Amino acid sequence: MINEEEVHCRVEWRVRVDNGLSEILVPEIGQFRQAWLWIISAILELKQKILKFLNKAWVVGLDDPRKFIHCIKVGTALTFVSLFYYMRPLYQGVGGNAMWAVLTVVVVFEFSVGATLYKSFNRATGTFLAGTAALGVHWVASQCGENFEPIILRTSIFLLAAAATFSRFIPTVKARFDYGAMIFILTFSLVSVSGYRVDDLFKMAHERLLTVLIGASMCILVSIIVCPVWAGQDLDLLITRNMEKLANSFDGCVSEYFKEDTSGIDNTEESGKKLQGYKCLLNSKASEESLANFARWEPNHGQFNFRHPWKQYLKVGASMRNCAYCIETLIGCINTEIQAPDFIKKHVSDACMRLSSHSSTVLKELAINIKTMKKSSTIDITIAEMYCAVVDLQNVLKSLPTQLSSPQLSVVEPPVNEKTNPISTMTIVPLVEVLSLVTVASLLIEITSRIEGVVNAVEELAGLADFKVADEIMKYSLDHQGHEV
Amino acid sequence: MINEEEVHCRVEWRVRVDNGLSEILVPEIGQFRQAWLWIISAILELKQKILKFLNKAWVVGLDDPRKFIHCIKVGTALTFVSLFYYMRPLYQGVGGNAMWAVLTVVVVFEFSVGATLYKSFNRATGTFLAGTAALGVHWVASQCGENFEPIILRTSIFLLAAAATFSRFIPTVKARFDYGAMIFILTFSLVSVSGYRVDDLFKMAHERLLTVLIGASMCILVSIIVCPVWAGQDLDLLITRNMEKLANSFDGCVSEYFKEDTSGIDNTEESGKKLQGYKCLLNSKASEESLANFARWEPNHGQFNFRHPWKQYLKVGASMRNCAYCIETLIGCINTEIQAPDFIKKHVSDACMRLSSHSSTVLKELAINIKTMKKSSTIDITIAEMYCAVVDLQNVLKSLPTQLSSPQLSVVEPPVNEKTNPISTMTIVPLVEVLSLVTVASLLIEITSRIEGVVNAVEELAGLADFKVADEIMKYSLDHQGHEV
């Protein structure tokens, strides 16, 4: 039996449209059902996105577990500082100004100790200076009578805010006191305008400074006591890791170029990753600078003193970047289509491989020197070996033309003072085929001369930071390192 | 007549010290006078430092007068917003919460419109979300009885602060909502802890949001109306200027290398500055990224739409940086001590100069295309000319070996199918002498292949941003440009 509804569903409605064809009209699904499907699919999509996002977040955390710890530290500091609200005796001490302690913790607590110290110092100093200035201006204004008071206050806000804003554009101020200048404007404006309404301005300014100090010291304490993250240590690690990456990239790309099957750079994941290591250096300037900026606020920690020459790390970083630019070009040149004939490549390969191996040993040894803050006794020998390798390569290049010729060149008149000496087994290779090989060799020499810059920068660092001469254990580990390479 | 004091001053006291020599003891000047001299010199030094600092600041301002205007804008916005304190009807509307408007102006007002919009949006959204969340948590807590209330509040602060802090480590959140996440923690903590003391929490949260909105809209209005600084325009300018600098550096260093007196790179200030232009590109990634980040918040302005493909500018920038790395290496190779003999240099120089000139014409034309957002009709021809120049250079290099030989190589057996063809005026040049020349030539070819990357990136940009084909006036200016190069 077929009921009426089913029949209704199966009926096809045809309409004759202008072009003479008939169209089938699909019966509408209930609007409610359509909306329901849409909502379901939207929820599923959202769920997918959220899961993807959480997964990404988890990877970020796993990559550097200190980030998880940092979050717990922020939470702890905030919970502590909010006690000022929950505990009656504390609240009575500072009253509504307790919010400045909370505000300070949220704004000042940064990932590294140095950044936290920088912001704390800037916030406290900015608040103090601005409070004092605002009280002074307020006193002057109150002496000038009621008519002039708001004019003086407003003009002072305008002028000081403009001046402080401008100071933030000056590079030296920006590097050290950017945040302080902002806090200065903030506090000055707040105290200044509040002064018009609040009676006991001095008490207010005093309480605000106090709460800011409480918040700031809470941040400093937590960030130093609980698993501290030192910007200085991070900078040291960044520089030494980058130096190792540079060494690996350099060594890797040269040995890839000269390896037997000459298929250019191979694409296995690990060796690819090793080769691409130098890319981290190309854009590391900004992070190096900010770390160095924060590191100079940090007290003694680990092997670093308060006055550790962090600026010299920037010079080391810059000299390494110089090498990285050259390696970038080298990798570009390696990938050219025209490859030199194998027998010529073999002729040069030994010298090139030796040079790259010695150069990367120098870099790795420098990295160990910086890491341990000790000057290894073998470094001078390693550097000398690198220079010898350069001379060797140059000699090999000098001997190369005997194997070069061109189809057009057949007989050459002998130089007057030399005897005629026929070479009958000469293979003819046009220059254009050895172009990439010659370029690679001369880039290798250029990179070595840039590594010299790294050596000089590290030596300067050793002088400034007073590196000790390494003991026997150190030498052993260096020998071991040498064998690995 | 000589008075006693003068005699006293002239007496020399000598003391015989251990090593047998006598030392002169200088008579003490009065302590007061010494202190006075010290103070005077300190004041003079301070004055010198302040003058130097002011001079530096002035230069910063002259360099970009928009910075002066920005300071005036900040001052104006602050003065306006402080009216909430000075005018009774306004103050009665929002009361003490007026400080949030002041705070917002200080913190949110940035140099470019995009940055101001980014911060305003983040601050308003963060405040709204956090306020809502805090009210919700507060309602839940109040339902759970007095004992549990502080526990729930404190736990929620800890958890949400930790979660929001962690979200700031995730790159996608960091790029767009870093500031919003901070404001979320801030507002949530403040509303949450205040809830324990303030009775009408809803009114407080509402007033705070209102004042934040007032402050933010004040900033947006002032920053858009008074001499707006558009991050998008700045990014466009940065990219096109860098492209021109790249072209000039490339052209400049090649013509310096091949110029007649062959003294390497000359050191006159202007040509030196032109040559060093590429250095701006090496570390421009950070500023390009932040400009692109802000630009996408900006509404239509000038020739740019709201949905202008700013991300593509980053790709163009990256491809230009690739060229810059190569030019950096090229300049290193140019400065080597061993220079090729003049007659060989001359042989190659024409082709090299033509290539660098065509390449830099391509770059300059691309820069004009981006600047005017029109695709010039001649660009394809210019690019084709560049490719022809590459082929020419390769041919010149192919012909080079006829002029290469070595002292050892004297007679070569002729290839079977060629007639013996004695060349009697052959000059003997070892490969090592033309090493730098060959390297320069092959780097030129490499740079050209990287300029191809720039061409592709700009073409993609032209497609995404819907560049129009240039009209006749445009063509004229391009022709003119072509003549200049």
mmCIF file with all atom_site columns, N, CA and C in Angstrom, chain B residues 270-298:
data_model
loop_
_atom_site.group_PDB
_atom_site.id
_atom_site.type_symbol
_atom_site.label_atom_id
_atom_site.label_alt_id
_atom_site.label_comp_id
_atom_site.label_asym_id
_atom_site.label_entity_id
_atom_site.label_seq_id
_atom_site.pdbx_PDB_ins_code
_atom_site.Cartn_x
_atom_site.Cartn_y
_atom_site.Cartn_z
_atom_site.occupancy
_atom_site.B_iso_or_equiv
_atom_site.pdbx_formal_charge
_atom_site.auth_seq_id
_atom_site.auth_comp_id
_atom_site.auth_asym_id
_atom_site.auth_atom_id
_atom_site.pdbx_PDB_model_num
ATOM 1  N N  . GLU B 1 270 ? 79.943 58.349 -2.685 1.00 0.00 ? 270 GLU B N  1
ATOM 2  C CA . GLU B 1 270 ? 78.647 58.089 -3.319 1.00 0.00 ? 270 GLU B CA 1
ATOM 3  C C  . GLU B 1 270 ? 78.593 56.704 -3.954 1.00 0.00 ? 270 GLU B C  1
ATOM 4  N N  . SER B 1 271 ? 79.649 56.371 -4.704 1.00 0.00 ? 271 SER B N  1
ATOM 5  C CA . SER B 1 271 ? 79.603 55.075 -5.380 1.00 0.00 ? 271 SER B CA 1
ATOM 6  C C  . SER B 1 271 ? 79.668 53.964 -4.349 1.00 0.00 ? 271 SER B C  1
ATOM 7  N N  . GLY B 1 272 ? 80.387 54.231 -3.239 1.00 0.00 ? 272 GLY B N  1
ATOM 8  C CA . GLY B 1 272 ? 80.440 53.249 -2.161 1.00 0.00 ? 272 GLY B CA 1
ATOM 9  C C  . GLY B 1 272 ? 79.065 53.020 -1.578 1.00 0.00 ? 272 GLY B C  1
ATOM 10 N N  . LYS B 1 273 ? 78.327 54.110 -1.368 1.00 0.00 ? 273 LYS B N  1
ATOM 11 C CA . LYS B 1 273 ? 76.991 54.024 -0.797 1.00 0.00 ? 273 LYS B CA 1
ATOM 12 C C  . LYS B 1 273 ? 76.071 53.238 -1.733 1.00 0.00 ? 273 LYS B C  1
ATOM 13 N N  . LYS B 1 274 ? 76.229 53.497 -3.036 1.00 0.00 ? 274 LYS B N  1
ATOM 14 C CA . LYS B 1 274 ? 75.408 52.828 -4.035 1.00 0.00 ? 274 LYS B CA 1
ATOM 15 C C  . LYS B 1 274 ? 75.693 51.316 -4.027 1.00 0.00 ? 274 LYS B C  1
ATOM 16 N N  . LEU B 1 275 ? 76.998 51.012 -3.917 1.00 0.00 ? 275 LEU B N  1
ATOM 17 C CA . LEU B 1 275 ? 77.399 49.607 -3.908 1.00 0.00 ? 275 LEU B CA 1
ATOM 18 C C  . LEU B 1 275 ? 76.866 48.876 -2.683 1.00 0.00 ? 275 LEU B C  1
ATOM 19 N N  . GLN B 1 276 ? 76.873 49.569 -1.538 1.00 0.00 ? 276 GLN B N  1
ATOM 20 C CA . GLN B 1 276 ? 76.494 48.931 -0.278 1.00 0.00 ? 276 GLN B CA 1
ATOM 21 C C  . GLN B 1 276 ? 74.989 48.823 -0.115 1.00 0.00 ? 276 GLN B C  1
ATOM 22 N N  . GLY B 1 277 ? 74.236 49.335 -1.092 1.00 0.00 ? 277 GLY B N  1
ATOM 23 C CA . GLY B 1 277 ? 72.779 49.344 -0.986 1.00 0.00 ? 277 GLY B CA 1
ATOM 24 C C  . GLY B 1 277 ? 72.187 47.969 -0.704 1.00 0.00 ? 277 GLY B C  1
ATOM 25 N N  . TYR B 1 278 ? 72.771 46.935 -1.308 1.00 0.00 ? 278 TYR B N  1
ATOM 26 C CA . TYR B 1 278 ? 72.227 45.587 -1.146 1.00 0.00 ? 278 TYR B CA 1
ATOM 27 C C  . TYR B 1 278 ? 72.213 45.137 0.308  1.00 0.00 ? 278 TYR B C  1
ATOM 28 N N  . LYS B 1 279 ? 73.070 45.778 1.134  1.00 0.00 ? 279 LYS B N  1
ATOM 29 C CA . LYS B 1 279 ? 73.158 45.350 2.536  1.00 0.00 ? 279 LYS B CA 1
ATOM 30 C C  . LYS B 1 279 ? 71.842 45.570 3.287  1.00 0.00 ? 279 LYS B C  1
ATOM 31 N N  . CYS B 1 280 ? 71.067 46.588 2.842  1.00 0.00 ? 280 CYS B N  1
ATOM 32 C CA . CYS B 1 280 ? 69.764 46.826 3.466  1.00 0.00 ? 280 CYS B CA 1
ATOM 33 C C  . CYS B 1 280 ? 68.871 45.604 3.343  1.00 0.00 ? 280 CYS B C  1
ATOM 34 N N  . LEU B 1 281 ? 69.078 44.836 2.272  1.00 0.00 ? 281 LEU B N  1
ATOM 35 C CA . LEU B 1 281 ? 68.188 43.701 2.020  1.00 0.00 ? 281 LEU B CA 1
ATOM 36 C C  . LEU B 1 281 ? 68.502 42.510 2.911  1.00 0.00 ? 281 LEU B C  1
ATOM 37 N N  . LEU B 1 282 ? 69.785 42.394 3.295  1.00 0.00 ? 282 LEU B N  1
ATOM 38 C CA . LEU B 1 282 ? 70.212 41.180 3.983  1.00 0.00 ? 282 LEU B CA 1
ATOM 39 C C  . LEU B 1 282 ? 69.408 40.949 5.258  1.00 0.00 ? 282 LEU B C  1
ATOM 40 N N  . ASN B 1 283 ? 69.113 42.036 5.969  1.00 0.00 ? 283 ASN B N  1
ATOM 41 C CA . ASN B 1 283 ? 68.414 41.860 7.242  1.00 0.00 ? 283 ASN B CA 1
ATOM 42 C C  . ASN B 1 283 ? 67.047 42.524 7.269  1.00 0.00 ? 283 ASN B C  1
ATOM 43 N N  . SER B 1 284 ? 66.393 42.592 6.108  1.00 0.00 ? 284 SER B N  1
ATOM 44 C CA . SER B 1 284 ? 65.119 43.310 6.072  1.00 0.00 ? 284 SER B CA 1
ATOM 45 C C  . SER B 1 284 ? 63.936 42.391 6.351  1.00 0.00 ? 284 SER B C  1
ATOM 46 N N  . LYS B 1 285 ? 64.195 41.097 6.577  1.00 0.00 ? 285 LYS B N  1
ATOM 47 C CA . LYS B 1 285 ? 63.084 40.152 6.707  1.00 0.00 ? 285 LYS B CA 1
ATOM 48 C C  . LYS B 1 285 ? 62.143 40.540 7.859  1.00 0.00 ? 285 LYS B C  1
ATOM 49 N N  . ALA B 1 286 ? 62.717 40.870 9.014  1.00 0.00 ? 286 ALA B N  1
ATOM 50 C CA . ALA B 1 286 ? 61.893 41.157 10.187 1.00 0.00 ? 286 ALA B CA 1
ATOM 51 C C  . ALA B 1 286 ? 60.977 42.344 9.928  1.00 0.00 ? 286 ALA B C  1
ATOM 52 N N  . SER B 1 287 ? 61.532 43.428 9.341  1.00 0.00 ? 287 SER B N  1
ATOM 53 C CA . SER B 1 287 ? 60.686 44.604 9.151  1.00 0.00 ? 287 SER B CA 1
ATOM 54 C C  . SER B 1 287 ? 59.649 44.349 8.063  1.00 0.00 ? 287 SER B C  1
ATOM 55 N N  . GLU B 1 288 ? 60.007 43.583 7.028  1.00 0.00 ? 288 GLU B N  1
ATOM 56 C CA . GLU B 1 288 ? 59.005 43.239 6.012  1.00 0.00 ? 288 GLU B CA 1
ATOM 57 C C  . GLU B 1 288 ? 57.850 42.472 6.640  1.00 0.00 ? 288 GLU B C  1
ATOM 58 N N  . GLU B 1 289 ? 58.194 41.514 7.489  1.00 0.00 ? 289 GLU B N  1
ATOM 59 C CA . GLU B 1 289 ? 57.139 40.692 8.084  1.00 0.00 ? 289 GLU B CA 1
ATOM 60 C C  . GLU B 1 289 ? 56.226 41.505 8.986  1.00 0.00 ? 289 GLU B C  1
ATOM 61 N N  . SER B 1 290 ? 56.818 42.403 9.783  1.00 0.00 ? 290 SER B N  1
ATOM 62 C CA . SER B 1 290 ? 55.939 43.144 10.688 1.00 0.00 ? 290 SER B CA 1
ATOM 63 C C  . SER B 1 290 ? 55.076 44.116 9.894  1.00 0.00 ? 290 SER B C  1
ATOM 64 N N  . LEU B 1 291 ? 55.625 44.717 8.839  1.00 0.00 ? 291 LEU B N  1
ATOM 65 C CA . LEU B 1 291 ? 54.813 45.617 8.015  1.00 0.00 ? 291 LEU B CA 1
ATOM 66 C C  . LEU B 1 291 ? 53.668 44.848 7.352  1.00 0.00 ? 291 LEU B C  1
ATOM 67 N N  . ALA B 1 292 ? 53.973 43.654 6.818  1.00 0.00 ? 292 ALA B N  1
ATOM 68 C CA . ALA B 1 292 ? 52.926 42.868 6.148  1.00 0.00 ? 292 ALA B CA 1
ATOM 69 C C  . ALA B 1 292 ? 51.852 42.464 7.148  1.00 0.00 ? 292 ALA B C  1
ATOM 70 N N  . ASN B 1 293 ? 52.303 42.173 8.366  1.00 0.00 ? 293 ASN B N  1
ATOM 71 C CA . ASN B 1 293 ? 51.384 41.795 9.432  1.00 0.00 ? 293 ASN B CA 1
ATOM 72 C C  . ASN B 1 293 ? 50.407 42.915 9.772  1.00 0.00 ? 293 ASN B C  1
ATOM 73 N N  . PHE B 1 294 ? 50.933 44.132 9.804  1.00 0.00 ? 294 PHE B N  1
ATOM 74 C CA . PHE B 1 294 ? 50.078 45.279 10.126 1.00 0.00 ? 294 PHE B CA 1
ATOM 75 C C  . PHE B 1 294 ? 49.232 45.681 8.925  1.00 0.00 ? 294 PHE B C  1
ATOM 76 N N  . ALA B 1 295 ? 49.821 45.536 7.719  1.00 0.00 ? 295 ALA B N  1
ATOM 77 C CA . ALA B 1 295 ? 49.138 46.033 6.515  1.00 0.00 ? 295 ALA B CA 1
ATOM 78 C C  . ALA B 1 295 ? 47.809 45.335 6.311  1.00 0.00 ? 295 ALA B C  1
ATOM 79 N N  . ARG B 1 296 ? 47.720 44.066 6.737  1.00 0.00 ? 296 ARG B N  1
ATOM 80 C CA . ARG B 1 296 ? 46.470 43.366 6.437  1.00 0.00 ? 296 ARG B CA 1
ATOM 81 C C  . ARG B 1 296 ? 45.306 43.817 7.313  1.00 0.00 ? 296 ARG B C  1
ATOM 82 N N  . TRP B 1 297 ? 45.592 44.645 8.313  1.00 0.00 ? 297 TRP B N  1
ATOM 83 C CA . TRP B 1 297 ? 44.510 45.205 9.118  1.00 0.00 ? 297 TRP B CA 1
ATOM 84 C C  . TRP B 1 297 ? 43.969 46.487 8.496  1.00 0.00 ? 297 TRP B C  1
ATOM 85 N N  . GLU B 1 298 ? 44.687 47.014 7.519  1.00 0.00 ? 298 GLU B N  1
ATOM 86 C CA . GLU B 1 298 ? 44.341 48.352 7.027  1.00 0.00 ? 298 GLU B CA 1
ATOM 87 C C  . GLU B 1 298 ? 43.226 48.332 5.986  1.00 0.00 ? 298 GLU B C  1
#
